[in-house]
Every structure is written in structure tokens, then in C-alpha cells.
Coordinates of C-alpha atoms in Angstrom, one line a residue:
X245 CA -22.7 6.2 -24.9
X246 CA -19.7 7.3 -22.8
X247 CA -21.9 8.0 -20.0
X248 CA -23.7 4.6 -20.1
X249 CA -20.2 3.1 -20.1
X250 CA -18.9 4.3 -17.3
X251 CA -22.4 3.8 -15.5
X252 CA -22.2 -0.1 -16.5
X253 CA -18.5 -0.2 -14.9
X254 CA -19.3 1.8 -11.6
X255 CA -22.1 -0.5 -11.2
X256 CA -19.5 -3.7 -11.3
X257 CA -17.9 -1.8 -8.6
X258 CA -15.1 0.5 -10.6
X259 CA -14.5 3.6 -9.0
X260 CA -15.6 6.4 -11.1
X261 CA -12.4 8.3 -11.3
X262 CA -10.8 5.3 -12.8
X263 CA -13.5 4.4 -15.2
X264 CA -13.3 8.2 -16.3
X265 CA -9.7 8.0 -16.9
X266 CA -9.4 4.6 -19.1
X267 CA -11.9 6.9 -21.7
X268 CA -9.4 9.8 -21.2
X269 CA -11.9 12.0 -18.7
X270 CA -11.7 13.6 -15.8
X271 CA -14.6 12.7 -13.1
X272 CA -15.3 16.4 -13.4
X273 CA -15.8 16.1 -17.2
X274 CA -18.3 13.4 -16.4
X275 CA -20.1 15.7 -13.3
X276 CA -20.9 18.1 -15.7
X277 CA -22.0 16.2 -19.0
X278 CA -24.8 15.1 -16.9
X279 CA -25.3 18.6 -15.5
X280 CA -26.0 20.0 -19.0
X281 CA -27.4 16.8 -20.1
X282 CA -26.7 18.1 -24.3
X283 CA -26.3 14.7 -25.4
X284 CA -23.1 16.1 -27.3
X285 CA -19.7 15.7 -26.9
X286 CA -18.6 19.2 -26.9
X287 CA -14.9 18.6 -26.0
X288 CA -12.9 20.4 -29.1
X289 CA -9.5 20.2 -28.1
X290 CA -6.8 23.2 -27.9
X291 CA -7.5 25.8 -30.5
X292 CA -3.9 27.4 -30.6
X293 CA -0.5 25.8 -30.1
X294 CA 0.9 26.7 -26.7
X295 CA 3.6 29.3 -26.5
X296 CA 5.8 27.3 -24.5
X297 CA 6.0 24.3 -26.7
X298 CA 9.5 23.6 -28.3
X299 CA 9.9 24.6 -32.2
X300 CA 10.4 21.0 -34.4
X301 CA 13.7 22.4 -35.1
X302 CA 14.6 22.7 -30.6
X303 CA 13.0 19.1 -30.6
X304 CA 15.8 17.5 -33.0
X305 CA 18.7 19.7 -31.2
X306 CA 17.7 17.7 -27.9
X307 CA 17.1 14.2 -29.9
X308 CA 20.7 14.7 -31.4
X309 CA 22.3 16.5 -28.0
X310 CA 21.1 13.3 -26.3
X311 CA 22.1 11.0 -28.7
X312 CA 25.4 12.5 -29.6
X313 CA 28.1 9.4 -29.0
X314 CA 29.5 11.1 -25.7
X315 CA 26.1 11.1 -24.1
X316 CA 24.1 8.4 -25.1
X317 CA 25.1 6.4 -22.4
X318 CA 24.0 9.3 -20.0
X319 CA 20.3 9.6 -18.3
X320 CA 18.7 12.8 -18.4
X321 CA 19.3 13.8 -14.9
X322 CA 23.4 13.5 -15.6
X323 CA 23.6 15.4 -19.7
X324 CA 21.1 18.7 -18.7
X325 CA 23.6 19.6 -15.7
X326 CA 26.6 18.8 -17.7
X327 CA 25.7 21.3 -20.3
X328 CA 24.7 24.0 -18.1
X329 CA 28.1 23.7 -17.1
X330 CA 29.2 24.1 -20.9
X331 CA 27.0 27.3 -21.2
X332 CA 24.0 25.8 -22.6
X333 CA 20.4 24.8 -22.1
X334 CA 18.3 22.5 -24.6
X335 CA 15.6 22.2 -22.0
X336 CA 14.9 20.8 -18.6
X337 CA 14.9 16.7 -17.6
X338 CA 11.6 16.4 -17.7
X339 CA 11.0 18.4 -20.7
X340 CA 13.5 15.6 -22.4
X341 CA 12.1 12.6 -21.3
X342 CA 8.7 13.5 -22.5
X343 CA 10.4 13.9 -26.0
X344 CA 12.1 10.7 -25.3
X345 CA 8.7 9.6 -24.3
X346 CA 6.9 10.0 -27.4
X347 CA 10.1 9.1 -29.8
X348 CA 9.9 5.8 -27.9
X349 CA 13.4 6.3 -26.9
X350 CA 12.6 6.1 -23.4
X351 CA 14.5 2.7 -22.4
X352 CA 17.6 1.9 -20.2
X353 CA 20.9 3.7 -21.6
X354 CA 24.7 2.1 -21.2
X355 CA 26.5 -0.7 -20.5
X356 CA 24.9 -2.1 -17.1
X357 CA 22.4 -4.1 -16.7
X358 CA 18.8 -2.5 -16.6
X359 CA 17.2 -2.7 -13.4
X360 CA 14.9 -5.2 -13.1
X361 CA 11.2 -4.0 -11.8
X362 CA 9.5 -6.2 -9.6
X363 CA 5.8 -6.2 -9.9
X364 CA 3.6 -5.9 -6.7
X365 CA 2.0 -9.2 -5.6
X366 CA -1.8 -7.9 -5.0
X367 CA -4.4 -10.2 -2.7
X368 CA -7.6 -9.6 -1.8
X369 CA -9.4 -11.2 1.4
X370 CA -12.4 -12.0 2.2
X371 CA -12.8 -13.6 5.3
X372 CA -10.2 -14.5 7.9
X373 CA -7.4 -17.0 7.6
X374 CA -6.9 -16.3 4.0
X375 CA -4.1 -14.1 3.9
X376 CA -1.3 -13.7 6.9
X377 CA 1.3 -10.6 7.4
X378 CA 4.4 -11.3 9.6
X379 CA 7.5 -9.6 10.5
X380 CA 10.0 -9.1 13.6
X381 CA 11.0 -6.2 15.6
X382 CA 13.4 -5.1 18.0
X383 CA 12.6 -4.3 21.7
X384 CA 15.5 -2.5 23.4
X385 CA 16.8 -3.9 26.4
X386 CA 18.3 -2.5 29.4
X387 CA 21.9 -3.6 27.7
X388 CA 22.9 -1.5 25.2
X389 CA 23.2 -3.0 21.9
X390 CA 21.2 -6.2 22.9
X391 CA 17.8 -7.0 21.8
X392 CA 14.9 -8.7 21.9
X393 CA 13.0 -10.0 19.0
X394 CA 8.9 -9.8 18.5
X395 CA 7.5 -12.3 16.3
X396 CA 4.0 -10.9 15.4
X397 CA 1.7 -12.7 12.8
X398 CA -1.3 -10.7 11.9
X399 CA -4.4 -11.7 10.3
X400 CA -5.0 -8.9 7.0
X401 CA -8.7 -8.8 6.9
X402 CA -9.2 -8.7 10.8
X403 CA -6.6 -7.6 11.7
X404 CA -6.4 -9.9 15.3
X405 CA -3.0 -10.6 15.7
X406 CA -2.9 -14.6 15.3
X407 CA 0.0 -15.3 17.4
X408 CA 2.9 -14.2 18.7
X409 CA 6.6 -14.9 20.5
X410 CA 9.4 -12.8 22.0
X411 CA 13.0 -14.1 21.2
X412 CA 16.7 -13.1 22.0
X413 CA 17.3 -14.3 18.6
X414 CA 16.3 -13.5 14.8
X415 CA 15.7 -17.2 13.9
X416 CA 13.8 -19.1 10.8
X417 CA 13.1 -22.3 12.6
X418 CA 11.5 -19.6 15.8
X419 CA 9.4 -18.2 12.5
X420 CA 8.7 -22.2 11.6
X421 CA 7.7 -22.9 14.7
X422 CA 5.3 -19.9 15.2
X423 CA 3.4 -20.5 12.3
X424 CA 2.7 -24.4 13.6
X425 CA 1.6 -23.1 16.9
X426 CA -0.5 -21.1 15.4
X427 CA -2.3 -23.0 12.9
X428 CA -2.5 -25.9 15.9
X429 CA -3.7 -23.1 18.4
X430 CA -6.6 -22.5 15.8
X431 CA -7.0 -25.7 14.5
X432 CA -6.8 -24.5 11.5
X433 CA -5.8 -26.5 7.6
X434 CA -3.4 -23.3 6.1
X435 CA -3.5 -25.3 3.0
X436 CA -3.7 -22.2 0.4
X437 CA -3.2 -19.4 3.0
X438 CA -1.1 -16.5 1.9
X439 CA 2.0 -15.5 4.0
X440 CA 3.4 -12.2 3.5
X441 CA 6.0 -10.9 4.7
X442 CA 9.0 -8.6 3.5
X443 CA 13.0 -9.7 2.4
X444 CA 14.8 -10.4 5.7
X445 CA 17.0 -13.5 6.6
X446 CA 14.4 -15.2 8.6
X447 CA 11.2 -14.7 6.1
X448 CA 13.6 -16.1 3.3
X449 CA 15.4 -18.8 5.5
X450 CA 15.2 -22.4 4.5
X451 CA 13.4 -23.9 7.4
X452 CA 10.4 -21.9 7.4
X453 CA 10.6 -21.8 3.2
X454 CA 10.3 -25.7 3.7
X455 CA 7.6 -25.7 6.6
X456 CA 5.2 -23.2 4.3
X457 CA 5.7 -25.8 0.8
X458 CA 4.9 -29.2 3.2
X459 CA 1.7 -27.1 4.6
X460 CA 0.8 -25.9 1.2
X461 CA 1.5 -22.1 2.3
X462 CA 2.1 -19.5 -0.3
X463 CA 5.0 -17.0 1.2
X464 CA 4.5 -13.6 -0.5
X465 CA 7.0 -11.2 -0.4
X466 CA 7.6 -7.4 -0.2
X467 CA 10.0 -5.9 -2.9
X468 CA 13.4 -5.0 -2.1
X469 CA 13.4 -2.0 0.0
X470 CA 9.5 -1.2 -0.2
X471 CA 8.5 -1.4 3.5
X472 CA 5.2 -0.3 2.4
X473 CA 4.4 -3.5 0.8
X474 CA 4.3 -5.0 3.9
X475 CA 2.1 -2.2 5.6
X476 CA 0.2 -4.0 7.7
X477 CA 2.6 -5.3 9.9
X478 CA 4.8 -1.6 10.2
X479 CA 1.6 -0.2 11.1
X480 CA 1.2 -2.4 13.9
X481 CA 4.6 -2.3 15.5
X482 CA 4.0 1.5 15.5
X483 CA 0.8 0.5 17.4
X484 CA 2.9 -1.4 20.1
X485 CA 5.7 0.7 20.8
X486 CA 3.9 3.9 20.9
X487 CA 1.4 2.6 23.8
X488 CA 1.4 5.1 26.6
X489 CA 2.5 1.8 28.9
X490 CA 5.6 0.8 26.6
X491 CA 8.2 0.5 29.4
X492 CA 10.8 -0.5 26.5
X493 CA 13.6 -0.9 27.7
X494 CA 13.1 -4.3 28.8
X495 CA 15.1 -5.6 31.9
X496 CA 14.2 -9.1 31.3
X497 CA 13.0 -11.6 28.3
X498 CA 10.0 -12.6 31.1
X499 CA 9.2 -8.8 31.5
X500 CA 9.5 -8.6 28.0
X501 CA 7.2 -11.7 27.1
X502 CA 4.5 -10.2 30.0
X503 CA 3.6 -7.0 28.7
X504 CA 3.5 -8.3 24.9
X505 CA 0.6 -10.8 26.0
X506 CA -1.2 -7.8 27.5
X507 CA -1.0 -5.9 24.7
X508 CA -1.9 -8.5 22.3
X509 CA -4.7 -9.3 24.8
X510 CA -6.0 -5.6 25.1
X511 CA -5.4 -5.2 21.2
X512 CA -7.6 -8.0 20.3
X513 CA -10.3 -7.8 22.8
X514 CA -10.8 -3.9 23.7
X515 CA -9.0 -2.0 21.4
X516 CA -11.6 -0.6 18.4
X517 CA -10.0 -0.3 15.2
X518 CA -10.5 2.8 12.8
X519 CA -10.2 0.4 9.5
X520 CA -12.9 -2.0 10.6
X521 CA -15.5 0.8 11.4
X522 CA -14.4 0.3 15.1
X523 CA -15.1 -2.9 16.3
X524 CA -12.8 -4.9 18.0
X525 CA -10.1 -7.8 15.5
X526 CA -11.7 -9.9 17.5
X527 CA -15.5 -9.4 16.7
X528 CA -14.1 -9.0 13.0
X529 CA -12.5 -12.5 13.1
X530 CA -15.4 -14.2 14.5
X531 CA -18.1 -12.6 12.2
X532 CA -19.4 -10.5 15.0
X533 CA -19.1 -6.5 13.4
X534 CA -22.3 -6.9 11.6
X535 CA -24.4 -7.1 14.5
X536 CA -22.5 -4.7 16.2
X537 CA -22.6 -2.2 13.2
X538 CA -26.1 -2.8 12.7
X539 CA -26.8 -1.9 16.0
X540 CA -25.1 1.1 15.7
X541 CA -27.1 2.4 12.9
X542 CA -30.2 1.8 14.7
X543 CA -28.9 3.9 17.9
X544 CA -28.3 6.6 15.0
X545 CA -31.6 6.6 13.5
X546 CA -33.7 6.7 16.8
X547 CA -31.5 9.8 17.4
X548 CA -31.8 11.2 14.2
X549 CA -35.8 10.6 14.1
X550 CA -35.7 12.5 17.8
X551 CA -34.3 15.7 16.6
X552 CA -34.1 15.6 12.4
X553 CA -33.4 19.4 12.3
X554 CA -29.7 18.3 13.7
X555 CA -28.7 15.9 10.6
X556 CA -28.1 17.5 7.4
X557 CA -27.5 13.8 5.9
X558 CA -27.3 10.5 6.4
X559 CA -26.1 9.0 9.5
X560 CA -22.8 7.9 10.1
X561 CA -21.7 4.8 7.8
X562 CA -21.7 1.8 9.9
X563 CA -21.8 -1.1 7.3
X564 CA -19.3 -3.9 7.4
X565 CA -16.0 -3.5 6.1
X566 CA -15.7 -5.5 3.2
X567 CA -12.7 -7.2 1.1
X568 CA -9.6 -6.1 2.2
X569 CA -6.9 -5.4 -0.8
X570 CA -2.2 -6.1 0.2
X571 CA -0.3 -4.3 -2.9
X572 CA -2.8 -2.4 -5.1
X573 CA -1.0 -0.6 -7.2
X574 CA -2.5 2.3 -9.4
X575 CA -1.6 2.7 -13.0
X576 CA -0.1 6.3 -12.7
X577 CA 2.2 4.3 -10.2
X578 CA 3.5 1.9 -13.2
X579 CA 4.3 5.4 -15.2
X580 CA 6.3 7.5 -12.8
X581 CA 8.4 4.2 -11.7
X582 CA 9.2 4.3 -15.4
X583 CA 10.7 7.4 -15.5
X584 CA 12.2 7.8 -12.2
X585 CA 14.6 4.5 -13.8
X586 CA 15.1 6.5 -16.4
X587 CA 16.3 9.1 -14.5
X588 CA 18.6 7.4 -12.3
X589 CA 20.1 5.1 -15.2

């Protein structure tokens, strides 16, 4: 029955691992439950109680240690070094949070306020001009402490880089503007387009907050401090500054503006990108990588049906790319955020 389960899920498109773990498995569990192919559920549990496990009487010394009244304000992390400095060990942090854990006592301790988790936004896209990624970056300049600023916008399931503008200034209405120019320049309706970007002055500025509501533009935002929420744009900054023809610093906003419509030229037209099987944004945006891919493929099977003694397998994968996923987050991820607030409480 389990093994039908899971089947019906992986077919749906689950991965297998996750399926696997929901019922409490491993993958491996499941790998060899077909192998034997018993029928039976032969899983029976520990048979003896580990050695290292802490004596009922140890458990309530560290359930009335922690809540004694001068440290049940205290996390973890600050009692077990404060009684090694009295002479004594009840056990180690994370030995006490997984008895906090299972007493249900695991939940914000003192006075302040309990910090407040911000759940990931996730999207999925299917096709271009559904969901947008921004940001800004500095380009140094020839005067120390002066800047440039990049304005990139990126589509996420193409990743063509929509549009873009080179500033001396960090600006909302620049940002505003932009995203006009853009949606003009490709004659586009953004009504229900997602717009990511992370927490700076500009993404959360009132004149591009007002532009995105009268277009009918949902901003997204990164959480505070996660720069990986926002992943798509970091990644391709790194992709721009670490271009063998960077000539940062810039002498000149013209210089500056010059090389970044080079690059955004080359990057869209020539460059072959390792997420999208390597086919060019470009082809990507304008539904072009199947024919390309397919293409491929067929180079590889003539080549394998000339000399099958050199494949061991299949050929290379060149299918399309499919849905592309901003801000999955895995359930283990949800657990150990949980406890690292605990431990820093």
C-alpha cells in the first residue's frame, strides 16, 4: 500500500525523497522494499534502549534546571555555559532543546518581544513576463567613494535581462520609470506580473510602490537580510562584474552606460546559460529552446547510433527547462529556523 502511495504521488510529479519522508521513510527504505519485493513491512523498530539516552530522573533535573526562576528567561545557548562555569553539566544545547522539544516547551523565553518569522513568498513561472526580479548595484568609479548605480530588471523564467539603466543616483522614481520603459519597450499589459525584489530604500519607495498598484503589479519582497531570496538577481551581478572585460572602475557615466549595453547585448544574444540547458535568454524568451534542444538530441543520437559501444546510457538531457520556482522552501528548513530562535532568544 505504501509503495503504491508513493508511486501515485511521484507520478503527480512529487519527488520521491519527499514523498518517502511525509510516510516517515527514507528513499533507501523504499529502494529496497521493492528489491526484496516481501510484501511485508519488516521495519521493527529499536530493540534495546540506547546507552546514551538520559535516565527519566536526568530528564526532570534539566526540565527543573531550565525552569528554575533565575533561568527561565534564559535560551539554551546562554544556561549550559553558565553552569559549566558553576561546575556542572545537565547536558549539551541541543540535547536540551530536544527535551524542550518533545515537552512542548519549546517557545520564546523572557520579556521581549518574540521575533517575528517571515514566511518565504514562493512563485512559480511558466512562461515569460510572469514574474520579474530587480535590484541595483554599485559600479566603482575612478573617484573614490563615488558611485554609479545599475538598474537591472530580469525576467525569472528566461532569464533575458528585460531592461536596464545606469544612474549616479539610488532613486525610486529612476526604478518607476524603468519599469514603464520597459513594459512600453515590450509592449507589454504587466497587469498581474510579479515584481521581486529585496528591502532597500528604492524597492520600498513610494513612487514606484504607487506606479506597481495603478499597473496592477504585485511587488514581492525578500525577507530582511536574506539575500538569497532574491537569488536571481545576485547571481547576475556576479555575472557582470566578473566578465574578463569589466574595466570597473568607470571614468565616466557614458563609459559606464557603453559597456553595460554590451554586456546586456552579449548576455542576451550569445551567452548560453547552464540553467536553461544552454540556450541563449533570448531563444528562452521567445519560445525558441525547443527547437534548438530538439535538435540537439538528434545530433546525439546519430552519434550514438555511429559508435553505440561509446554510450553506456542515454544521451545527454536536452529537454526544455520547465517551470521555474523564487523562494521554495523545504520543510526541514521551517524546523531548524525554529530552533536556531530558540537558541538565540
Amino acid at each position: 500500500m505504501i509503495l503504491g502511495m508513493v508511486s501515485d504521488a511521484v507520478a503527480q510529479g512529487a519527488p520521491e525523497t519527499q514523498a518517502a519522508a511525509l510516510l516517515g521513510l527514507s528513499a533507501r527504505t523504499l529502494q529496497r522494499w521493492r528489491e526484496q519485493d516481501t510484501g511485508d513491512d519488516r521495519r521493527l523498530g529499536p530493540k534495546s534502549r540506547p546507552r546514551n539516552q538520559l535516565s527519566e530522573q536526568e530528564r526532570k533535573l534539566v526540565l527543573t534546571t531550565i525552569n528554575a526562576p533565575r533561568f527561565r528567561d534564559l535560551s539554551p545557548s546562554q544556561i549550559v555555559p553558565r553552569l559549566a562555569d558553576e561546575g556542572r553539566y545537565i547536558g549539551s544545547e541541543s540535547t536540551v532543546l530536544r527535551i524542550l522539544r518533545h515537552e512542548g516547551q519549546l517557545t520564546h523565553r523572557g520579556r521581549a518581544k518574540a521575533p517575528v518569522r517571515i514566511a518565504v513568498e514562493e512563485h512559480i513561472a511558466t512562461g515569460p513576463n510572469q514574474l520579474w526580479s530587480w535590484d541595483i548595484s554599485y559600479l566603482k568609479t575612478t573617484v573614490r567613494g563615488r558611485f554609479y548605480f545599475l538598474y537591472l530588471i530580469v525576467d525569472i523564467y528566461s532569464r533575458r535581462i528585460m531592461s536596464w539603466a545606469v544612474h549616479d543616483e539610488e532613486s525610486g522614481e529612476h526604478a518607476a520609470a524603468l519599469f514603464r520603459a520597459t513594459c512600453a519597450a515590450s509592449q507589454l499589459d504587466p497587469k498581474g506580473l510579479v515584481f521581486r525584489s529585496d528591502n532597500g530604500g528604492p524597492m520600498r519607495g513610494s513612487t514606484l510602490l504607487a506606479t506597481l498598484d495603478q499597473l496592477g503589479v504585485r511587488a514581492s519582497f525578500s525577507r530582511p537580510g536574506v539575500s538569497a531570496d532574491n537569488a536571481f538577481s545576485e547571481a547576475l551581478f556576479r555575472t557582470v562584474k566578473y566578465r574578463p572585460d569589466y574595466p570597473a572602475p568607470f571614468d565616466s557615466l557614458a563609459q559606464a552606460r557603453a559597456w553595460v549595453g554590451a554586456f546586456v547585448a552579449w548576455y542576451n544574444g550569445i551567452h548560453r546559460h547552464s540553467a536553461l540547458r544552454f540556450v541563449t535568454p533570448d531563444d528562452r524568451h521567445r519560445g525558441r529552446d525547443a527547437a534548438l534542444l530538439a535538435a540537439r538530441a538528434r545530433v546525439y543520437e546519430r552519434a550514438r547510433r555511429r559508435h553505440p559501444e561509446r554510450w553506456s546510457g542515454e544521451i545527454r538531457n536536452w529537454t526544455p527547462v520547465g517551470a521555474v520556482r523564487l523562494g521554495p522552501r523545504k520543510p526541514d528548513e521551517l524546523r531548524e529556523s525554529s530552533d536556531k530562535e530558540a537558541l538565540t532568544a
